[in-house]
Coordinates of C-alpha atoms and ligand atoms in Angstrom, one line a residue:
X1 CA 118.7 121.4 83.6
X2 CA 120.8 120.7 80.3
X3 CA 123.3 123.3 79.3
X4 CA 121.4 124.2 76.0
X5 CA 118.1 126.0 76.6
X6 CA 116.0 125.1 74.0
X7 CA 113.0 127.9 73.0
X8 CA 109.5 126.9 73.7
X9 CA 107.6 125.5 70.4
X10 CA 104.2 126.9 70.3
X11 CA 103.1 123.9 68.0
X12 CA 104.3 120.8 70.3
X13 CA 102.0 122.3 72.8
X14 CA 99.4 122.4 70.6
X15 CA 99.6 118.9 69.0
X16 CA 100.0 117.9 72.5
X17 CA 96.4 119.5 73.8
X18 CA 95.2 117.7 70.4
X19 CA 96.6 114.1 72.0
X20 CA 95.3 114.7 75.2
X21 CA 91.8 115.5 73.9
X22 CA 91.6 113.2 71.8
X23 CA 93.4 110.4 75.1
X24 CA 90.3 112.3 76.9
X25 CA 87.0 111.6 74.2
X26 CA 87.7 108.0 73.5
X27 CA 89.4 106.7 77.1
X28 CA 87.1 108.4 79.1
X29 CA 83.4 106.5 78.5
X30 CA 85.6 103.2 78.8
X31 CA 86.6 103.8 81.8
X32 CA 83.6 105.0 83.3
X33 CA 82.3 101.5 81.8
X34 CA 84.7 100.0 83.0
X35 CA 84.5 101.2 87.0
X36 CA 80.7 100.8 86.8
X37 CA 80.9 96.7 85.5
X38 CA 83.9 96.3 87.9
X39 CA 81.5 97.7 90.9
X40 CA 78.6 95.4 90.0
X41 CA 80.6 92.7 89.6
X42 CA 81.7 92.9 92.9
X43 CA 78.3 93.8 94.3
X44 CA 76.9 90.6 92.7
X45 CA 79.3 88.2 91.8
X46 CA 77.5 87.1 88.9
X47 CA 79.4 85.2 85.6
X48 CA 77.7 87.7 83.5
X49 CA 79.2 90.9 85.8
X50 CA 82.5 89.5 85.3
X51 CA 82.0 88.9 81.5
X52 CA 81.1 92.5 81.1
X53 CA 84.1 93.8 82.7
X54 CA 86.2 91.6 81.3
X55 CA 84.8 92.6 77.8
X56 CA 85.6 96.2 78.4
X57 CA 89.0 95.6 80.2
X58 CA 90.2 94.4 76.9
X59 CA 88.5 97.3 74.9
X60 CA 90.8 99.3 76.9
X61 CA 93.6 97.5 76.9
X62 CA 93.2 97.4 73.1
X63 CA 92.9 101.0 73.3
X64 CA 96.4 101.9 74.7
X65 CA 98.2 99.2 72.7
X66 CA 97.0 101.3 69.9
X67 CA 100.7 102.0 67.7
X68 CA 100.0 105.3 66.1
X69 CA 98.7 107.1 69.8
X70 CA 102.0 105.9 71.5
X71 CA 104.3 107.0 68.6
X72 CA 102.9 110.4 68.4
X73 CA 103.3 110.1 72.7
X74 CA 106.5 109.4 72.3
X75 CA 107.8 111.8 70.0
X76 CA 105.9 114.5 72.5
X77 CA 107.5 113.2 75.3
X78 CA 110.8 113.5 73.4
X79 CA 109.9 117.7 73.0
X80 CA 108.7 117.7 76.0
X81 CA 111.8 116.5 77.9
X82 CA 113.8 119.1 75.8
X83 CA 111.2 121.9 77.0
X84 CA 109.6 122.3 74.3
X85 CA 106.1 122.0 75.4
X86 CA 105.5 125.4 77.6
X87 CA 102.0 124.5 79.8
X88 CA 103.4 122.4 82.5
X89 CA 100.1 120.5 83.0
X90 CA 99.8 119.7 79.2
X91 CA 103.7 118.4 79.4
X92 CA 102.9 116.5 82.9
X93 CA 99.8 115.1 81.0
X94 CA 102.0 113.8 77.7
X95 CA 104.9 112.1 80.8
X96 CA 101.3 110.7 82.1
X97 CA 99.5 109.3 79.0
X98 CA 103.4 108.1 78.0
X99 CA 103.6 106.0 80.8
X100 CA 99.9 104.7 80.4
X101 CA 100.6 103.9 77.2
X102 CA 104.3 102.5 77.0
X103 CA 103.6 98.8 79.1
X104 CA 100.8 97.7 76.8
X105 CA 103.1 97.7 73.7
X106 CA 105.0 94.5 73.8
X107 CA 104.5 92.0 72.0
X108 CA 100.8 90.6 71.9
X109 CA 102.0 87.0 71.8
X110 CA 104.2 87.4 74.4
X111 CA 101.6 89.0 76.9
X112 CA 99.6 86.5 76.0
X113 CA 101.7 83.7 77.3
X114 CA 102.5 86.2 80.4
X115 CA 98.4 86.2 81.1
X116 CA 98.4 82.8 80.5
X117 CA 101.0 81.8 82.9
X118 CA 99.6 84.3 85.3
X119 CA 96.1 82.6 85.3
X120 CA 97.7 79.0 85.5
X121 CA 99.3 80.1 89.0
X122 CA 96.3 82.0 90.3
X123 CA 94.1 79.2 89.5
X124 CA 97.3 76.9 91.9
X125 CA 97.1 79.6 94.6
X126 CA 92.8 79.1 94.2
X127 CA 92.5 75.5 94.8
X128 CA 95.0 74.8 96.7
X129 CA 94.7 73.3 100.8
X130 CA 97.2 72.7 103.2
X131 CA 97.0 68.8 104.0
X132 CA 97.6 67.6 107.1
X133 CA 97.7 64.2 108.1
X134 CA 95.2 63.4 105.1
X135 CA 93.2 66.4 105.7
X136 CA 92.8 69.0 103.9
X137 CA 92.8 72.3 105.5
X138 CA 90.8 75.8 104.4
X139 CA 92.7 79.0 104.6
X140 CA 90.8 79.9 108.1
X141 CA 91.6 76.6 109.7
X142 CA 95.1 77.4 109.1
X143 CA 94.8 80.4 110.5
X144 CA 93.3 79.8 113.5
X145 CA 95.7 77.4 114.1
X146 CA 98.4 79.5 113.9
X147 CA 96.4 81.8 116.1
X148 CA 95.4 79.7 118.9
X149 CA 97.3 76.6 118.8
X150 CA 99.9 76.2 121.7
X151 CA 101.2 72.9 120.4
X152 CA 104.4 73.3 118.9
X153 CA 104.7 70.5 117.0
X154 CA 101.2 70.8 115.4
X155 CA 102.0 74.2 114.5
X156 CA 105.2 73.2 112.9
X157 CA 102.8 71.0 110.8
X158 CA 100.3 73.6 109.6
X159 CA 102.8 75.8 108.5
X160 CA 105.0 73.3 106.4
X161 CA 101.8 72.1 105.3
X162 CA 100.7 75.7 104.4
X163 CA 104.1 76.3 102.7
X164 CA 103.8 73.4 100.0
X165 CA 102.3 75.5 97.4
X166 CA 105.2 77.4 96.8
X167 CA 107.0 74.1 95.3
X168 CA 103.7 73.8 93.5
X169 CA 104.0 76.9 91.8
X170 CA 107.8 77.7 91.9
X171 CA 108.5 76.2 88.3
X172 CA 105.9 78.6 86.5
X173 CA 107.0 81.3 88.6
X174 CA 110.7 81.0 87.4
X175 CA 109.1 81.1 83.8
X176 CA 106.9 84.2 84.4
X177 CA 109.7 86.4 85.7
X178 CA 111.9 85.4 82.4
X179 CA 108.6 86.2 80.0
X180 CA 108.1 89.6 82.8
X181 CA 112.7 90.4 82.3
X182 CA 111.9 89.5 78.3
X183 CA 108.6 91.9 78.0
X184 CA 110.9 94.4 79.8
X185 CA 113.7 94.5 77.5
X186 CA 111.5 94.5 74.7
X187 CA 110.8 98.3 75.6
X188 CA 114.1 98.8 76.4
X189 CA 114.5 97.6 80.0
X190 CA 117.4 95.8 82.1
X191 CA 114.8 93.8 83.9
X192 CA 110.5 93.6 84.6
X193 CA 111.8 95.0 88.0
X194 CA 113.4 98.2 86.5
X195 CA 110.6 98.4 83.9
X196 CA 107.8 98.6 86.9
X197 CA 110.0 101.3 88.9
X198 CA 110.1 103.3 86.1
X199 CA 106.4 103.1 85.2
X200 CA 105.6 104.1 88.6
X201 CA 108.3 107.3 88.6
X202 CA 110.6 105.6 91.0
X203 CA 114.2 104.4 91.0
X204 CA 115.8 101.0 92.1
X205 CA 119.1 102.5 93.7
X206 CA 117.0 105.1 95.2
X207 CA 114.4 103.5 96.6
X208 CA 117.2 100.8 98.0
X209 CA 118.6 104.0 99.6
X210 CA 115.7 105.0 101.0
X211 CA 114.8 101.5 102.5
X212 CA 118.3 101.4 104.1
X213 CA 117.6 104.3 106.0
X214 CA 114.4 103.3 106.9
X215 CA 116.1 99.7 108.1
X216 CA 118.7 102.1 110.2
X217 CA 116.2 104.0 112.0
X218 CA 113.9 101.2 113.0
X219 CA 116.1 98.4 113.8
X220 CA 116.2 99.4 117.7
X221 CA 112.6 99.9 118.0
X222 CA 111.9 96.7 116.3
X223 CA 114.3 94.4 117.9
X224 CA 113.1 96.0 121.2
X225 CA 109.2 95.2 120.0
X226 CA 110.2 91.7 118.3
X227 CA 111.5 90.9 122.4
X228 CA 108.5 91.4 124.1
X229 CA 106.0 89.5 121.6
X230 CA 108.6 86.9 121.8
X231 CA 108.7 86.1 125.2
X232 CA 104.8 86.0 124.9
X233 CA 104.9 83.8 122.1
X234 CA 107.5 81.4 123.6
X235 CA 105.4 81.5 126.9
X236 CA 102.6 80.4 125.0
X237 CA 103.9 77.4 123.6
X238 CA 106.2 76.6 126.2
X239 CA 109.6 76.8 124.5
X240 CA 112.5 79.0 125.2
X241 CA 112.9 82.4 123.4
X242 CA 116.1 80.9 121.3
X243 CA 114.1 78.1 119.8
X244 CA 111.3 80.5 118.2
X245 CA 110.6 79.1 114.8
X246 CA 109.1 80.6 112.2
X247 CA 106.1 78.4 112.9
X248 CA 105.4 79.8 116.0
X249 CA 104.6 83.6 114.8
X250 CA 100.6 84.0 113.7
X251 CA 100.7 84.2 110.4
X252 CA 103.1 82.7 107.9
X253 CA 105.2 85.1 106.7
X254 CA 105.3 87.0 110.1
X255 CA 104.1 90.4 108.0
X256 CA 101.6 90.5 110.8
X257 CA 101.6 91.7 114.5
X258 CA 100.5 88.5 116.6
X259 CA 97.5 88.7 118.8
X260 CA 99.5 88.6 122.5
X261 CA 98.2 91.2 124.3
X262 CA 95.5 91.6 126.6
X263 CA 92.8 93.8 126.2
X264 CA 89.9 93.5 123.5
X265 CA 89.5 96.6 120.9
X266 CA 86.0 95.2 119.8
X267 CA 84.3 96.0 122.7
X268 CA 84.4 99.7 122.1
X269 CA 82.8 99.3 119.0
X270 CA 80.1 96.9 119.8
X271 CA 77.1 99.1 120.2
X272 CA 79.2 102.7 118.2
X273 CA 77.2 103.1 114.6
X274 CA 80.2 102.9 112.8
X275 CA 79.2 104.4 109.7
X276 CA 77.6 107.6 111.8
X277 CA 81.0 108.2 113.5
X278 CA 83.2 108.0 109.9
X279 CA 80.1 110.9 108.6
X280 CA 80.8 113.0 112.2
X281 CA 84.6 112.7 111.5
X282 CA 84.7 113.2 108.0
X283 CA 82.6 116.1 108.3
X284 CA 83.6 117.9 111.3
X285 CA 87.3 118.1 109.6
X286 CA 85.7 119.8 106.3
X287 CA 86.0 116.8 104.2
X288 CA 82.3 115.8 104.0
X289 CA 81.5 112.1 102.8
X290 CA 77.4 112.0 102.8
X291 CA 77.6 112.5 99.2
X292 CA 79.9 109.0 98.9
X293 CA 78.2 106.9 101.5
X294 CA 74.7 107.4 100.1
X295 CA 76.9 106.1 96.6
X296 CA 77.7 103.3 99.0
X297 CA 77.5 99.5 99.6
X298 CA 78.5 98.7 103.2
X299 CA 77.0 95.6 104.3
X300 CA 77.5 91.9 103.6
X301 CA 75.1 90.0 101.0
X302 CA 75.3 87.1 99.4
X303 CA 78.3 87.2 96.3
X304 CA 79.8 90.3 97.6
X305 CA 83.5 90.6 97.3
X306 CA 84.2 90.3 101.1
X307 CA 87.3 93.2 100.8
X308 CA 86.9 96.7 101.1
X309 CA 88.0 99.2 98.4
X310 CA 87.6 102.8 97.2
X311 CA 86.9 103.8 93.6
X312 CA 86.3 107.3 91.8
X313 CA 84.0 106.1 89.1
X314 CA 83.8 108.9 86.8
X315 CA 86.5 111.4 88.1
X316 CA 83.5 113.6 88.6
X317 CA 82.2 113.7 91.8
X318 CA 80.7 109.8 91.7
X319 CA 83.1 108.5 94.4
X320 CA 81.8 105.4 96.0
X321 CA 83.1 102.6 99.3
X322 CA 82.3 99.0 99.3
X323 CA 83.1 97.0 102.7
X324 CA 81.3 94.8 104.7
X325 CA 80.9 96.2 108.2
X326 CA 80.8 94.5 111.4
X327 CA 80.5 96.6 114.4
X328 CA 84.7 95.7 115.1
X329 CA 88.0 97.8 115.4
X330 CA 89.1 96.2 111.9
X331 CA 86.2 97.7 110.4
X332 CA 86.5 100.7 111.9
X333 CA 89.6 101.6 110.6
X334 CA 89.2 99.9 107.6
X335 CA 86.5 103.0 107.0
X336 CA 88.6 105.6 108.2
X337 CA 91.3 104.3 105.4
X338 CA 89.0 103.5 102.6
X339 CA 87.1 107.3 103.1
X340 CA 90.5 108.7 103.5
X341 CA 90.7 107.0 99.6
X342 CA 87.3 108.8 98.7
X343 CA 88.0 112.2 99.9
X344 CA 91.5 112.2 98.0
X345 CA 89.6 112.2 94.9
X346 CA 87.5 114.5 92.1
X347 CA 85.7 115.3 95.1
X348 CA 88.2 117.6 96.3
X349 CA 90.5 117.9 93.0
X350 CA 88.8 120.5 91.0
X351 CA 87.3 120.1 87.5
X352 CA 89.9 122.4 86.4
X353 CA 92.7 119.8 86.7
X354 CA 92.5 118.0 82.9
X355 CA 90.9 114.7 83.5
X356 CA 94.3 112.2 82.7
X357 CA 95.7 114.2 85.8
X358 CA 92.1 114.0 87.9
X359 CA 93.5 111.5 90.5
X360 CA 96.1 111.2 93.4
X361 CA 99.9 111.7 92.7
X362 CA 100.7 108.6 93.2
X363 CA 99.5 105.2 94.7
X364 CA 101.5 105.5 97.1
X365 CA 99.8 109.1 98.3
X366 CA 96.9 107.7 98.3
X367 CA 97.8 104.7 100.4
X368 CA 99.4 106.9 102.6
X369 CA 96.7 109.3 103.4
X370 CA 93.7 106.3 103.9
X371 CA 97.0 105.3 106.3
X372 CA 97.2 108.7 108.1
X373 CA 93.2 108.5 108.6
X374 CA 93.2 105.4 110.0
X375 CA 95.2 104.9 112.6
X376 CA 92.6 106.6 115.2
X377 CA 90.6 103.7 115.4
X378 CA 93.2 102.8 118.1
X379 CA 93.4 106.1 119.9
X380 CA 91.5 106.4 122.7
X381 CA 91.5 110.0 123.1
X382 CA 90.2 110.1 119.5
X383 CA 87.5 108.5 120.4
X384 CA 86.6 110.0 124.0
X385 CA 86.7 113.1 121.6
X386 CA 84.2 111.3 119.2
X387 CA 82.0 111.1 121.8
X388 CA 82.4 107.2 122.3
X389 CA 82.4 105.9 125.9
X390 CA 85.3 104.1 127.1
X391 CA 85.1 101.7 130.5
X392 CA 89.1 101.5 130.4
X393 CA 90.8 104.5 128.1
X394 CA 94.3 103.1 130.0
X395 CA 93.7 100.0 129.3
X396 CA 92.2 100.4 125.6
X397 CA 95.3 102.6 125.0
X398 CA 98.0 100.5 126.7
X399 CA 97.2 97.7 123.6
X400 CA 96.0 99.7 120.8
X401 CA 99.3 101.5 120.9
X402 CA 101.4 98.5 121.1
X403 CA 99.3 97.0 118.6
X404 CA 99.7 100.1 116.5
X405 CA 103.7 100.1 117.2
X406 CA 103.9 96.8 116.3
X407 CA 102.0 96.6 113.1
X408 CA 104.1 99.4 111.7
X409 CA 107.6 97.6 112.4
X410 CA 106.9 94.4 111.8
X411 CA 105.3 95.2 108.3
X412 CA 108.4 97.9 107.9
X413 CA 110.7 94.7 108.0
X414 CA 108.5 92.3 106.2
X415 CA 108.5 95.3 103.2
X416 CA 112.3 95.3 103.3
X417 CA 112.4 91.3 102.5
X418 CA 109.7 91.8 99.7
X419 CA 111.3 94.6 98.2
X420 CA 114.9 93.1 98.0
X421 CA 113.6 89.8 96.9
X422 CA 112.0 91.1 94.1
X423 CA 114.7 93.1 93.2
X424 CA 117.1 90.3 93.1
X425 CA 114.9 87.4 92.1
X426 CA 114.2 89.6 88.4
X427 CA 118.3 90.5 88.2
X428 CA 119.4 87.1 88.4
X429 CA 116.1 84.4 88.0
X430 CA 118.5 81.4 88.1
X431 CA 120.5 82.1 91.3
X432 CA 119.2 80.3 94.5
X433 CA 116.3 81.7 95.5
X434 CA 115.2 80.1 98.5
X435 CA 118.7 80.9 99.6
X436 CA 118.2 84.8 99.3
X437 CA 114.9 84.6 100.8
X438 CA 115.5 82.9 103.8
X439 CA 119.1 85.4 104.2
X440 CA 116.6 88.6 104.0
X441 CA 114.0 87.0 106.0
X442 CA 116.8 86.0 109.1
X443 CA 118.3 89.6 108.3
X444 CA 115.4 92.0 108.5
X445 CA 113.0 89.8 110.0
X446 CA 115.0 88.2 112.6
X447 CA 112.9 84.9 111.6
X448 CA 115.0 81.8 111.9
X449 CA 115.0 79.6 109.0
X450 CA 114.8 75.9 110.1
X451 CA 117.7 74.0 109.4
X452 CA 117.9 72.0 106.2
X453 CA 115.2 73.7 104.7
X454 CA 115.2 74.1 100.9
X455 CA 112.0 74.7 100.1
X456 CA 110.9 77.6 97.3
X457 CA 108.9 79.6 100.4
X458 CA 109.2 83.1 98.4
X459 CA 107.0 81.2 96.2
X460 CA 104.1 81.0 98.6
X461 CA 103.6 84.7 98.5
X462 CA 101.0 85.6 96.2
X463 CA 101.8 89.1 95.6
X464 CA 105.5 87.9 94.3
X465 CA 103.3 85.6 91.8
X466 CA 100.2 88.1 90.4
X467 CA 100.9 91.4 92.2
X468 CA 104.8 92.2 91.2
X469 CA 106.8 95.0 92.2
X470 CA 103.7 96.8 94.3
X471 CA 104.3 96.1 97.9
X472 CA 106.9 98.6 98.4
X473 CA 104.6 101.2 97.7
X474 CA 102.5 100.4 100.9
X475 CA 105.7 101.1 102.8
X476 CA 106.0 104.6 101.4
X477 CA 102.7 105.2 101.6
X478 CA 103.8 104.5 105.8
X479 CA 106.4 107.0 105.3
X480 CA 104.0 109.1 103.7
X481 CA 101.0 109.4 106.0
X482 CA 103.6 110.0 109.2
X483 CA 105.1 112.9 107.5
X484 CA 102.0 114.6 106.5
X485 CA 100.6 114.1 109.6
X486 CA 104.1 115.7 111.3
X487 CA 103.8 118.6 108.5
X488 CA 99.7 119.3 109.2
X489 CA 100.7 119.3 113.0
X490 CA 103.0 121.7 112.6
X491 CA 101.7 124.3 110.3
X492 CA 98.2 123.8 111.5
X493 CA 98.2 123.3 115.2
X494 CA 101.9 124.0 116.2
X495 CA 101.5 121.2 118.0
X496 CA 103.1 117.8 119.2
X497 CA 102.1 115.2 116.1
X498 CA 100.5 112.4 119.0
X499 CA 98.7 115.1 120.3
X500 CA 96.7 116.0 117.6
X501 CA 93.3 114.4 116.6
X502 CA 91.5 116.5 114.3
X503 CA 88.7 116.0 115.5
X504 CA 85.9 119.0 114.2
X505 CA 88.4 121.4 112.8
X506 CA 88.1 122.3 109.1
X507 CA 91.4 123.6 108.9
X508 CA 92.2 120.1 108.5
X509 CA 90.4 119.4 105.3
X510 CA 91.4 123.1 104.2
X511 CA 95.3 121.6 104.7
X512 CA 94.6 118.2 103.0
X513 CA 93.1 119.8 100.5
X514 CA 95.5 122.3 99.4
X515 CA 98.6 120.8 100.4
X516 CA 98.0 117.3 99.2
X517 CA 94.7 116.4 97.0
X518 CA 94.1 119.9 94.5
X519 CA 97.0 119.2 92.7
X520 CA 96.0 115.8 91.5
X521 CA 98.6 114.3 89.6
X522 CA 99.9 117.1 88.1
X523 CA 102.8 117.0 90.5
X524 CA 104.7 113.6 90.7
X525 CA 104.5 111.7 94.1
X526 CA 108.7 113.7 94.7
X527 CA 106.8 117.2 94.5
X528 CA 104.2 117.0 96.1
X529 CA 105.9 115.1 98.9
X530 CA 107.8 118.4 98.9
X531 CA 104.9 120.6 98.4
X532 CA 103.1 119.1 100.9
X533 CA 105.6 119.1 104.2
X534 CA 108.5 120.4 102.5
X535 CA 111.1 117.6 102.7
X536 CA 111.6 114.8 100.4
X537 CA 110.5 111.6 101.4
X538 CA 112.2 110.1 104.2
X539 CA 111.4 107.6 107.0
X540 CA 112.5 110.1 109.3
X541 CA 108.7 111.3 110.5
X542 CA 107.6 107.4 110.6
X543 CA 110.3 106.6 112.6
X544 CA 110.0 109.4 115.3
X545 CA 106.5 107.8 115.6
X546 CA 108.1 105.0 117.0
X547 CA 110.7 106.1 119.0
X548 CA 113.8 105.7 116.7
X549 CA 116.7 107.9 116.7
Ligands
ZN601 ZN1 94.1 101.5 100.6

């Protein structure tokens, strides 16, 4: 609050109802268009689908680039911030359509080259194969190497061999990030990194804050958790625990929990109609999803985009999943997370919510509640609940909550290096980066760089190439969905958090609903974190899941 009160101006609220009527008739229809070419485009995979979406991506872009909406946005947003504007969901609407609007106005030329250089490194990232000893790799031979492969040395291979893109691409990613730093201080900006916090409502020292404390709480548990999959993984391979290379985890960036224990999480779900159990679920909790699956495209075909994803097509109700199902644990909670999506949506948001605020808080609420709903899969009291058979329930539990635990920390670490990275790699573009990669990765990782190595390996990530400044948000969402779920077992059930399940009790959905979904994005992801469980967001509840003090 600022020392001078200023009065309420009954015409700034007006003109603002006027913008966001006016953000509401012409935006809307595109981006109905707009969901329904990106959904058959990924139904089909045809040229022509793409084409389409394309064509209205840029009718839309063109849209918010459009000078004379953003200036009168931003003079709004300048009332607004002196509380001028007295509806507080028309004000939360003008912060909303100002932050929409604000990236797309630099400089077309310079996005331009942006896109350009964006396109050149996707295509790298597209075409390129590991090549070892003269052969060329796929992406799935590489990983089943680093799987299955108990041969040191050849592993040693794949990964190095796996790694080489990163030189490939590390000279256009230098340029992108100082196009990215000069697009950001074109709208006023230190660097791209502050830019994106600040588009997303988030703060850099803050967020460094809260990712210490999340690094405090979970060190133990993860050192503790790193110990026992290391002793497997040395086993495997025959080497001692001190000469673990980075190699020898299962994936290459160890952001994964490696396959090392014993017992098989498929074989529950062989014969269970997977798509049956997420209806029971959904349903029995008050939350019914018949309406979205019947919207649905579950299995494989032919051109399909093989990932899973929600998407609210016209904030009205038309709320629809595509996946791929296999009768397999993945799948299984890849449901549970992507309904979890559809049912924090305009199915439960109510119409009365103006449409520019029709959609979760934040990404990272969202995340975090498809995160909440899907952890069950590996519960096996969940299931016996469900009404699925177990031979083992000991057994089944004994890995899927190791496997669970594991996940968690391991990612929890592998967010801390992406985060920092980023952070630093847009602050200073001409320092050493490999050197600050492979200090965060030894730090937080515990991940042994091999010595000598002076490779660009940061550049190897994708996401730090096309998908900048996001993958924090998956952590919070972790931070979230633990929180929520701590909040909901407490006011709900006065219960301890693991021993609650939901399973047929609407005063779930009732909770989720009012607590979390209704409000939409009228709150910012800071209120109704509060709203919701009545603390800010901390990593407290996530790591109290694990253990940690
Ligand atoms: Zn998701």
């Amino acid at each position: 609050m600022s020392a001078t009160v200023t009065e309420a101006s009954p015409e700034a609220t007006d003109r603002a109802k006027t913008i966001v009527a006016a953000h509401e008739a012409k935006i809307r229809p595109l981006d109905i268009a707009a969901g329904k070419a990106w959904w058959a485009a990924n139904i089909t995979g045809k040229d022509e689908d793409f084409k389409k979406k394309e064509e209205i991506q840029n009718k839309l872009d063109a849209a918010l680039a459009d000078k004379d909406t953003f200036a009168d946005l931003k003079a709004l947003k300048e009332l607004k911030d002196k509380g001028q504007i007295d509806d507080k969901i028309i004000a939360r609407a003008i912060e909303v359509l100002y932050l929409t609007y604000l990236p797309k106005q630099i400089d077309p030329e310079l996005l331009k080259k942006i896109t350009a250089k964006e396109n050149a490194v996707e295509q790298k990232f597209n075409t390129f194969r590991a090549v070892v000893d003269d052969k060329k790799m796929t992406a799935s031979e590489v990983a089943k190497v680093l799987k299955e492969s108990k041969d040191s040395a050849a592993r040693r291979k794949v990964w190095e061999a796996g790694k080489k893109v990163g030189g490939d691409v590390a000279a256009d990613l230098k340029e992108l990030v100082k196009l990215r730093n000069e697009a950001a201080k074109q709208l006023g900006f230190k660097t791209y990194h502050a830019l994106q916090l600040y588009l997303n409502e988030q703060d850099g020292d803050e967020l460094l804050k809260l990712f210490d404390d999340l690094d405090t709480l979970t060190r133990e548990p993860f050192i503790k958790a790193k110990a026992e999959i290391d002793e497997k993984l040395a086993a495997a391979c025959g080497v001692k625990v001190a000469d673990l290379m980075p190699w020898h985890y299962h994936d290459p960036f160890f952001q994964e929990s490696p396959g090392v224990f014993d017992v098989n999480l498929d074989d529950v779900y062989a014969k269970a109609d997977l798509v049956q159990l997420c209806e029971k679920f959904y349903d029995g909790i008050g939350l019914p999803v018949g309406r979205v699956l019947a919207a649905s495209d579950l299995k494989e075909k032919d051109g399909k985009s093989p990932h899973a994803f929600c998407t609210d097509i016209d904030r009205d109700g038309d709320v629809r999943v595509l996946a791929n199902i296999k009768s397999t644990e993945y799948w299984m909670s890849t449901m549970l997370h992507e309904l979890g999506h559809a049912v924090y949506s305009s199915l439960n948001i109510p119409q009365s919510v103006p449409y520019v605020l029709r959609g979760e808080a934040h990404i990272l609420t969202t995340e975090g509640v498809a995160m909440q709903f899907q952890k069950f899969s590996k519960s096996s009291a969940w299931l016996e609940q469900m009404g699925v058979k177990l031979a083992d329930p000991k057994a089944f539990d004994a890995t899927a909550s190791k496997m669970l635990r594991n996940e968690l920390l391991i990612f929890s670490r592998w967010c801390q290096v992406m985060l920092r990275f980023e952070q630093g790699m847009y602050e200073n573009p001409e320092q050493d980066l490999g050197k600050l990669w492979w200090e965060l990765v030894e730090k937080y990782q515990l991940v042994k760089k091999p010595a000598g190595r002076s490779a660009p390996d940061y550049g190897s990530k994708i996401h730090i190439c096309v998908a900048p400044v996001y993958y924090h948000n998956y952590m919070m969402g972790q931070l979230f969905a633990s929180q929520v779920h701590r909040a909901l077992a407490k006011q709900v059930y006065d219960a301890a958090p693991g021993s609650v399940l939901y399973v047929g009790d609407k005063k779930v959905g009732k909770f989720m609903t009012e607590k979390v979904f209704a409000p939409g994005r009228t709150m910012t992801w800071r209120e109704l974190t509060k709203f919701a469980t009545g603390e800010p967001l901390s990593p407290k509840a996530f790591a109290a899941d694990f253990g940690g003090k």
